[in-house]
XYZ file of C-alpha atoms in Angstrom:
544
model
C 127.228 -10.526 118.925
C 128.037 -11.325 114.924
C 128.743 -13.944 114.468
C 130.584 -12.561 110.519
C 133.399 -14.504 109.044
C 132.981 -17.340 112.185
C 133.193 -20.955 110.489
C 132.007 -23.965 111.552
C 133.846 -27.006 112.061
C 132.575 -30.156 109.900
C 131.374 -33.238 111.854
C 133.631 -35.443 112.832
C 136.537 -32.551 113.097
C 136.929 -32.804 117.683
C 140.059 -32.866 117.373
C 141.324 -30.148 114.826
C 143.006 -27.798 115.726
C 140.914 -25.631 114.591
C 137.719 -27.214 116.168
C 139.035 -26.617 119.632
C 139.672 -22.237 119.294
C 136.061 -23.357 117.843
C 135.017 -24.444 121.226
C 137.076 -22.156 122.996
C 135.520 -18.923 120.884
C 132.299 -19.346 121.813
C 132.499 -19.705 125.416
C 134.508 -16.901 125.538
C 131.416 -14.824 123.502
C 129.411 -16.486 125.607
C 131.722 -14.885 129.080
C 130.066 -16.723 131.501
C 134.145 -18.186 131.955
C 134.733 -15.037 132.909
C 132.362 -14.608 135.330
C 132.395 -17.997 136.564
C 136.203 -17.080 137.302
C 135.564 -14.344 138.961
C 132.643 -15.539 141.057
C 135.093 -18.753 141.873
C 137.660 -16.341 142.850
C 139.753 -16.225 146.243
C 142.497 -15.140 147.759
C 143.446 -18.168 149.535
C 144.741 -21.599 148.706
C 146.421 -23.200 146.300
C 145.798 -21.770 143.111
C 143.042 -23.969 141.029
C 145.312 -25.626 137.441
C 142.456 -26.338 135.837
C 140.322 -22.659 134.064
C 136.582 -23.259 133.923
C 136.723 -21.963 130.562
C 138.457 -25.317 129.139
C 136.412 -27.845 130.424
C 133.282 -25.942 129.124
C 134.900 -25.835 126.081
C 135.526 -29.891 125.859
C 131.842 -30.309 127.014
C 131.047 -27.931 123.672
C 133.448 -30.227 122.227
C 131.629 -33.488 123.034
C 128.216 -31.987 122.110
C 129.053 -31.243 119.738
C 130.230 -34.681 118.016
C 127.811 -36.096 119.102
C 128.622 -37.992 122.893
C 128.521 -38.485 126.081
C 128.863 -35.661 128.326
C 130.908 -37.546 130.679
C 133.661 -35.764 132.428
C 135.367 -38.933 132.407
C 135.364 -37.902 128.748
C 136.214 -34.435 129.264
C 139.776 -35.955 131.051
C 140.507 -38.218 128.585
C 139.995 -35.688 125.796
C 141.836 -32.256 127.229
C 144.485 -34.101 129.102
C 145.593 -37.726 126.168
C 143.602 -36.307 123.301
C 144.756 -32.442 122.750
C 147.383 -31.181 120.723
C 150.151 -29.470 122.411
C 148.680 -27.236 120.793
C 145.130 -27.406 121.756
C 146.147 -27.092 125.459
C 148.102 -24.975 125.410
C 145.223 -22.622 124.243
C 142.638 -23.729 126.961
C 145.081 -23.306 129.495
C 145.580 -27.105 130.291
C 148.870 -28.449 131.741
C 150.648 -31.860 132.442
C 149.043 -35.094 130.103
C 147.868 -38.492 131.045
C 149.464 -40.658 130.428
C 148.502 -43.338 132.385
C 146.024 -44.408 135.126
C 147.785 -42.177 138.299
C 147.827 -38.971 135.977
C 144.136 -39.700 134.654
C 142.614 -40.246 137.882
C 144.687 -37.565 139.185
C 143.510 -34.477 136.476
C 139.618 -36.397 136.534
C 139.986 -34.808 140.070
C 141.104 -31.791 138.665
C 138.158 -31.456 136.628
C 135.507 -33.152 138.526
C 136.439 -30.069 140.563
C 136.801 -27.349 139.050
C 132.790 -29.054 137.390
C 132.145 -29.150 140.845
C 132.386 -24.963 141.804
C 131.043 -24.630 137.882
C 127.828 -25.492 138.816
C 128.027 -24.377 142.983
C 128.140 -20.715 142.902
C 125.255 -20.730 140.636
C 122.924 -23.582 142.815
C 119.275 -23.030 143.581
C 118.895 -26.208 145.364
C 119.593 -26.460 148.377
C 119.242 -31.115 148.729
C 120.935 -33.307 149.128
C 122.327 -34.851 146.443
C 123.473 -39.357 145.087
C 121.679 -40.647 148.293
C 118.969 -42.361 149.349
C 117.600 -41.043 151.876
C 114.435 -41.193 154.081
C 112.195 -37.520 154.572
C 114.141 -36.911 157.753
C 116.852 -37.210 156.429
C 116.972 -34.793 153.468
C 115.107 -32.053 156.033
C 118.519 -32.835 157.446
C 120.909 -33.073 155.512
C 119.826 -29.787 153.326
C 120.895 -26.546 153.001
C 118.945 -24.108 154.478
C 117.869 -20.579 151.326
C 116.210 -18.054 151.729
C 113.739 -18.016 148.791
C 115.435 -14.589 148.726
C 118.677 -16.592 148.104
C 117.088 -18.884 145.627
C 115.993 -16.362 143.287
C 119.486 -14.629 142.744
C 121.014 -18.448 142.335
C 118.347 -18.882 139.873
C 119.055 -16.067 138.121
C 122.507 -16.113 138.031
C 122.226 -19.812 136.725
C 119.177 -19.244 133.865
C 121.601 -16.376 132.973
C 124.692 -18.614 133.056
C 122.742 -20.857 129.902
C 120.743 -18.314 127.956
C 125.159 -16.580 127.250
C 126.156 -20.085 126.439
C 122.809 -20.693 124.191
C 122.886 -16.877 122.996
C 127.548 -17.501 121.932
C 125.436 -20.463 119.135
C 123.001 -17.868 117.975
C 125.712 -15.281 117.578
C 127.462 -17.806 114.946
C 124.603 -16.420 112.202
C 125.624 -12.665 110.040
C 123.808 -9.677 110.181
C 121.756 -11.580 106.834
C 120.984 -14.486 109.070
C 119.877 -12.902 111.726
C 117.764 -9.884 110.525
C 115.961 -12.789 108.293
C 113.575 -13.710 111.432
C 110.293 -11.570 111.949
C 110.854 -12.256 115.477
C 108.188 -14.984 115.624
C 109.348 -17.505 117.842
C 107.537 -20.802 119.761
C 107.205 -21.188 123.980
C 107.174 -24.806 125.307
C 108.540 -26.877 127.548
C 109.423 -30.069 127.161
C 111.298 -33.106 129.509
C 114.776 -33.792 130.651
C 114.189 -37.248 132.322
C 117.550 -37.852 135.534
C 119.703 -40.461 135.649
C 118.184 -40.741 139.243
C 115.373 -42.796 139.578
C 111.842 -41.483 141.309
C 111.123 -41.510 145.228
C 110.719 -44.852 146.403
C 107.063 -46.014 147.638
C 108.175 -49.615 149.220
C 111.008 -47.801 151.169
C 109.907 -44.483 152.007
C 113.326 -43.398 150.895
C 113.790 -40.425 148.558
C 115.819 -39.532 144.788
C 119.134 -39.559 144.628
C 118.152 -36.966 142.320
C 116.352 -35.197 144.408
C 115.432 -31.210 142.035
C 113.773 -33.620 139.608
C 109.950 -34.810 140.144
C 107.070 -36.935 138.606
C 106.805 -35.302 134.311
C 103.382 -36.584 133.099
C 102.620 -35.772 129.364
C 98.911 -34.398 130.171
C 97.986 -30.461 132.263
C 100.548 -28.888 133.265
C 102.865 -31.736 133.164
C 102.310 -32.321 137.225
C 98.120 -32.995 137.896
C 98.226 -37.135 139.124
C 95.048 -37.001 138.205
C 92.266 -34.960 135.164
C 89.856 -32.672 135.742
C 87.959 -36.919 135.529
C 88.935 -38.164 138.445
C 91.495 -41.120 135.857
C 94.964 -41.148 136.954
C 97.491 -39.856 134.925
C 100.731 -42.133 133.495
C 104.014 -40.805 134.997
C 106.514 -41.078 132.498
C 109.727 -40.363 134.215
C 111.090 -38.354 136.981
C 112.482 -35.366 135.891
C 112.955 -31.511 135.370
C 111.291 -29.332 132.447
C 112.985 -27.277 129.767
C 111.270 -24.597 129.018
C 111.958 -23.599 125.282
C 111.596 -20.236 123.424
C 112.885 -20.390 119.812
C 113.087 -18.849 116.787
C 110.066 -19.720 113.904
C 110.067 -18.787 109.946
C 106.198 -16.016 109.681
C 103.681 -19.068 107.757
C 103.209 -18.757 104.157
C 106.585 -16.614 103.573
C 109.722 -19.048 101.872
C 112.266 -21.016 105.050
C 114.848 -17.143 105.321
C 116.241 -18.075 108.597
C 117.053 -21.513 110.207
C 115.119 -22.592 113.906
C 117.277 -21.836 116.753
C 116.009 -22.438 120.112
C 116.391 -18.546 122.097
C 116.186 -19.175 125.798
C 116.453 -21.791 128.036
C 114.915 -22.201 131.989
C 114.561 -25.790 134.445
C 112.712 -26.112 137.125
C 110.314 -29.071 138.761
C 107.256 -29.879 136.956
C 104.178 -28.330 136.705
C 106.540 -25.416 138.226
C 104.737 -21.663 137.393
C 105.287 -22.488 134.002
C 103.239 -19.117 133.384
C 105.943 -17.244 135.276
C 109.025 -19.901 134.100
C 108.325 -19.139 129.877
C 108.329 -14.687 130.803
C 111.982 -14.991 132.417
C 112.921 -16.927 129.143
C 111.323 -14.731 126.968
C 112.245 -11.730 129.224
C 116.356 -13.428 128.838
C 115.659 -13.882 124.632
C 113.885 -10.079 124.204
C 116.490 -8.414 126.580
C 119.415 -9.543 124.472
C 118.339 -7.740 121.320
C 116.114 -10.687 120.136
C 112.634 -9.317 117.849
C 108.943 -9.871 120.130
C 106.461 -10.677 117.735
C 104.012 -13.807 117.872
C 103.845 -15.622 120.122
C 102.853 -19.798 120.015
C 102.249 -21.418 124.047
C 99.600 -23.723 123.917
C 96.581 -24.676 126.744
C 99.156 -24.788 129.657
C 100.444 -21.358 128.946
C 96.393 -20.338 128.076
C 95.741 -21.533 131.559
C 98.907 -19.577 133.808
C 97.843 -16.685 135.734
C 98.019 -13.334 133.536
C 99.975 -11.865 136.410
C 102.313 -13.582 135.956
C 102.724 -14.465 131.888
C 100.054 -12.976 129.931
C 100.858 -9.486 130.617
C 104.819 -10.030 131.663
C 104.595 -11.050 128.095
C 102.135 -8.861 126.418
C 104.753 -5.951 128.739
C 107.769 -7.227 126.093
C 105.940 -6.952 122.741
C 104.708 -10.037 121.790
C 101.720 -11.315 121.101
C 99.917 -15.125 121.903
C 99.298 -17.032 119.607
C 97.366 -19.867 121.969
C 94.542 -22.674 121.896
C 92.631 -22.709 124.262
C 90.968 -26.070 126.997
C 87.216 -26.719 126.339
C 86.886 -25.105 129.487
C 87.555 -22.348 128.208
C 85.618 -21.922 125.127
C 82.770 -18.912 124.200
C 82.733 -15.574 126.286
C 85.449 -15.717 128.629
C 85.063 -11.408 129.627
C 82.877 -8.632 129.180
C 84.082 -4.772 129.654
C 81.773 -2.385 128.762
C 79.230 -4.254 126.915
C 81.467 -5.879 124.589
C 82.408 -9.456 125.043
C 85.549 -10.859 124.438
C 84.463 -15.301 123.185
C 87.823 -16.634 122.648
C 89.897 -13.959 122.042
C 88.515 -11.020 120.900
C 86.076 -8.292 121.700
C 82.525 -8.481 119.969
C 79.525 -7.043 120.324
C 77.633 -7.450 122.546
C 73.910 -8.630 120.189
C 76.766 -11.251 118.671
C 74.702 -14.910 117.582
C 74.942 -17.842 119.813
C 75.504 -19.995 117.657
C 78.387 -17.984 117.049
C 79.859 -17.826 120.663
C 79.603 -21.842 120.928
C 80.339 -22.614 117.240
C 84.325 -23.824 118.666
C 82.291 -26.053 121.205
C 79.673 -27.266 119.276
C 82.492 -28.031 116.666
C 85.056 -30.504 119.639
C 81.902 -31.628 121.199
C 80.926 -32.833 117.375
C 77.652 -31.142 117.568
C 78.473 -29.189 113.878
C 80.811 -30.657 110.419
C 84.043 -29.524 109.761
C 82.274 -26.700 106.736
C 79.873 -25.274 108.592
C 83.046 -24.558 112.689
C 84.819 -22.924 109.335
C 81.514 -20.951 108.148
C 80.441 -19.749 111.901
C 84.189 -18.394 112.496
C 84.206 -16.236 109.147
C 80.745 -15.279 110.755
C 82.119 -13.447 113.571
C 84.040 -10.970 111.695
C 81.277 -8.648 110.880
C 80.478 -8.489 114.952
C 84.905 -7.348 116.242
C 84.753 -4.196 117.774
C 86.805 -1.875 115.337
C 90.671 -1.204 116.773
C 91.087 2.983 117.160
C 93.743 2.876 117.014
C 96.397 0.267 118.458
C 97.305 -0.081 122.926
C 98.794 2.742 124.794
C 102.155 2.857 126.175
C 99.608 1.420 129.241
C 98.053 -1.408 127.098
C 95.065 0.176 126.879
C 93.520 -0.042 123.963
C 89.874 3.137 122.157
C 87.512 -0.266 120.738
C 84.293 1.090 119.036
C 80.893 -1.121 117.305
C 80.839 -2.648 114.240
C 77.581 -0.675 112.910
C 79.423 3.146 113.995
C 81.164 4.988 111.897
C 81.331 5.687 108.326
C 81.661 2.844 106.564
C 79.937 -0.005 108.664
C 80.101 -3.420 108.991
C 76.943 -4.825 110.819
C 73.621 -3.257 110.544
C 72.230 -2.209 113.557
C 68.790 -0.995 114.923
C 70.355 0.876 117.755
C 73.036 3.211 115.065
C 70.674 4.868 112.748
C 74.070 5.581 110.475
C 74.163 1.792 109.290
C 71.021 0.932 108.547
C 70.772 2.387 104.899
C 72.004 1.002 102.312
C 71.198 -2.398 102.405
C 74.009 -3.836 100.775
C 73.772 -7.862 102.190
C 75.976 -7.151 105.223
C 75.026 -8.663 108.325
C 72.563 -7.630 110.464
C 72.015 -7.687 114.188
C 68.259 -9.722 115.053
C 68.091 -9.102 118.596
C 69.740 -5.926 119.837
C 69.889 -5.568 123.506
C 66.004 -4.133 125.117
C 69.068 -2.359 128.120
C 71.922 -1.017 125.222
C 75.683 -1.008 127.387
C 77.850 1.824 126.996
C 79.120 0.324 124.010
C 75.968 0.004 122.041
C 75.426 3.526 122.706
C 79.137 5.783 122.926
C 81.046 5.961 119.854
C 83.852 3.728 121.398
C 85.162 2.462 124.667
C 88.782 2.443 126.563
C 89.455 -1.870 127.236
C 91.788 -2.458 129.742
C 95.288 -4.488 129.295
C 94.357 -6.691 132.648
C 90.463 -6.652 132.129
C 90.739 -11.052 129.762
C 93.817 -11.213 129.772
C 94.466 -14.829 130.369
C 92.359 -15.182 126.632
C 93.213 -12.017 124.721
C 94.663 -12.795 121.322
C 95.487 -10.015 118.164
C 94.639 -12.491 115.686
C 90.551 -14.244 115.449
C 90.733 -18.044 117.342
C 90.477 -20.329 114.821
C 90.176 -17.900 111.753
C 93.037 -18.959 108.818
C 95.639 -16.434 110.007
C 95.465 -17.619 113.154
C 96.189 -21.381 112.160
C 98.294 -20.783 109.936
C 100.837 -18.838 112.823
C 99.152 -21.577 115.529
C 100.258 -24.349 113.439
C 104.180 -22.638 111.880
C 104.899 -20.937 115.485
C 104.036 -25.434 117.280
C 105.215 -27.056 115.047
C 108.211 -25.465 115.155
C 108.908 -25.849 119.051
C 107.425 -29.435 118.733
C 110.445 -30.209 115.984
C 113.245 -28.569 118.037
C 112.487 -30.787 121.353
C 112.736 -33.660 118.712
C 115.428 -32.271 116.898
C 117.698 -32.398 120.453
C 115.652 -35.828 121.847
C 117.453 -37.520 117.791
C 119.125 -40.381 120.152
C 121.260 -40.653 117.323
C 122.455 -36.700 118.195
C 122.114 -34.833 121.035
C 120.378 -37.451 122.401
C 118.754 -34.927 125.776
C 116.077 -37.699 126.448
C 118.865 -40.566 127.789
C 119.920 -39.602 130.886
C 123.405 -42.782 131.353
C 124.160 -39.929 129.150
C 124.614 -36.377 131.473
C 125.057 -39.124 134.836
C 126.007 -35.652 136.917
C 123.247 -34.638 139.149
C 121.429 -31.718 140.559
C 119.746 -29.291 138.682
C 121.761 -26.848 137.474
C 124.623 -29.915 136.203
C 121.840 -30.804 134.187
C 121.086 -27.059 133.001
C 124.486 -25.869 131.874
C 123.776 -30.276 129.776
C 120.850 -28.937 128.264
C 121.782 -25.301 127.646
C 125.434 -26.885 126.416
C 123.818 -29.202 123.552
C 121.473 -27.061 122.561
C 124.390 -25.215 121.829
C 125.470 -28.063 119.766
C 121.510 -28.352 118.303
C 121.961 -24.958 116.785
C 124.771 -24.964 115.885
C 123.834 -28.137 113.446
C 121.364 -26.055 112.386
C 122.831 -23.580 110.990
C 125.340 -25.687 109.154
C 122.311 -27.561 107.126
C 121.070 -24.494 106.682
C 123.625 -22.783 104.870
C 124.720 -25.940 103.368
C 121.562 -26.460 102.225
C 121.826 -22.250 101.120
C 124.924 -22.720 99.293
C 123.182 -25.767 97.135
C 119.875 -24.225 96.135
C 120.131 -20.530 96.888
C 116.700 -18.637 96.417
C 115.908 -18.514 92.229
C 116.401 -14.317 91.537
C 113.234 -12.933 92.260
C 110.711 -12.718 89.083
C 109.638 -8.800 87.262
C 106.216 -8.535 88.322
C 105.949 -6.319 84.275
C 104.129 -8.487 82.043
C 105.677 -6.232 79.615
C 108.426 -3.348 78.878
C 109.613 -1.728 76.229
C 113.736 -2.509 76.645
C 111.276 -5.624 74.828
C 110.739 -4.435 72.386
C 113.523 -2.154 71.094
C 115.293 -2.232 67.884
C 118.106 -3.446 66.514
C 120.639 -1.378 66.083
């Protein structure tokens, strides 16, 4: 979808016909209303008088104007505040001049919204009632795992289509400026519901949620020492992917939300992240470096790391204290903090990060030891093939060895200050005997990275991408704007309604970012590139 020529209306123009047309155009671009109408079509019964398109456009208008996403406000907007031309554009018939007419219109809005939710609801739990566990089980709608997965797929397709519609506002130059770098993170979306009560034994009025904690995988009640973690909120967890600029380069595009999925806190964070990234890639966004925190370095490789690499992303991750040092081995080569190294690499270099986190060494010494790892890294003979297998060679092998090793005669001269292996293996493994070894993609997959861990390149990339996604989380939780952390502004219970509201708020945040970006680009255009040559014959051309 090409957004060239689609101008974003200025703020505080909620009732302008141009703004209504813009919101309707974005809903049309997403095709969500068209698919929902097809799913809700019935051959019998009274025709529904309020289209899905009108309800979604009204919710987007409220989100873009920083207003609560309440269905009463949707009703007030559609039936009392819009002009006749705007109502006609959205297919809204009638008005609500008095209280009785307003209640009738509200029933139409509420019925339409809940129909939308019913078409893609992966949860069979009853909402709006505090029941005992036995009552909750009896009142739940039975769903097979296949039905749950299919409904979840429909829901994630719907919300990501809405987000993509907001991204489509970018013109080709703005879209092309993104190099594929992305940030991935999960953030709490508090629900308009208290959690289960231990005193009464009753469940929450929104049982789709779970207790969200700040540490670990966001659901663990205790940490590794047995200390009880502090619960933050009864919430769902939103996994969001955002664009990020390349480290060290000037900003060339706004950093926007690209993908979204909602789950219970800590429910397969790796698999959820992989699903969101797959949706982003399927919509044509270029993959690149991916910044992810320790929740994803602890995920199962088959659910996150291998699918992410298959999509073309290159993870840039941090590690927990129990994941440092040697992480895997293959053919004698050691995977040390994400990168394959010579088996004779000195112990102080292997334990550098562990020593630094325990304050055994200074930051300067740590940086020196990280730099000293470079000569011991295995050299790629070529890039990974289509199956992910890669050929790597000993750093002391070849015509230009980086390392002096007694096991490689060609590396012994000249003695030019290169690092030297002090204690080669007594029984040399394959990596020391062969020209190269082949390493399978699943060996050490949980920890492997293309950028050497803690190197300047890694630090710049990780900081840039992590700051981008954390910045977006704070951006959409601004209480004066989208206010994602304020559940009273979106009171309908259930994971489907919460996912729709979150997607609409991300749409509004994306539009706000694009508008601000274009304003800054207009007021402060990029400087013209300077000539790299210091002099030219044209400067000395004689006059006349």
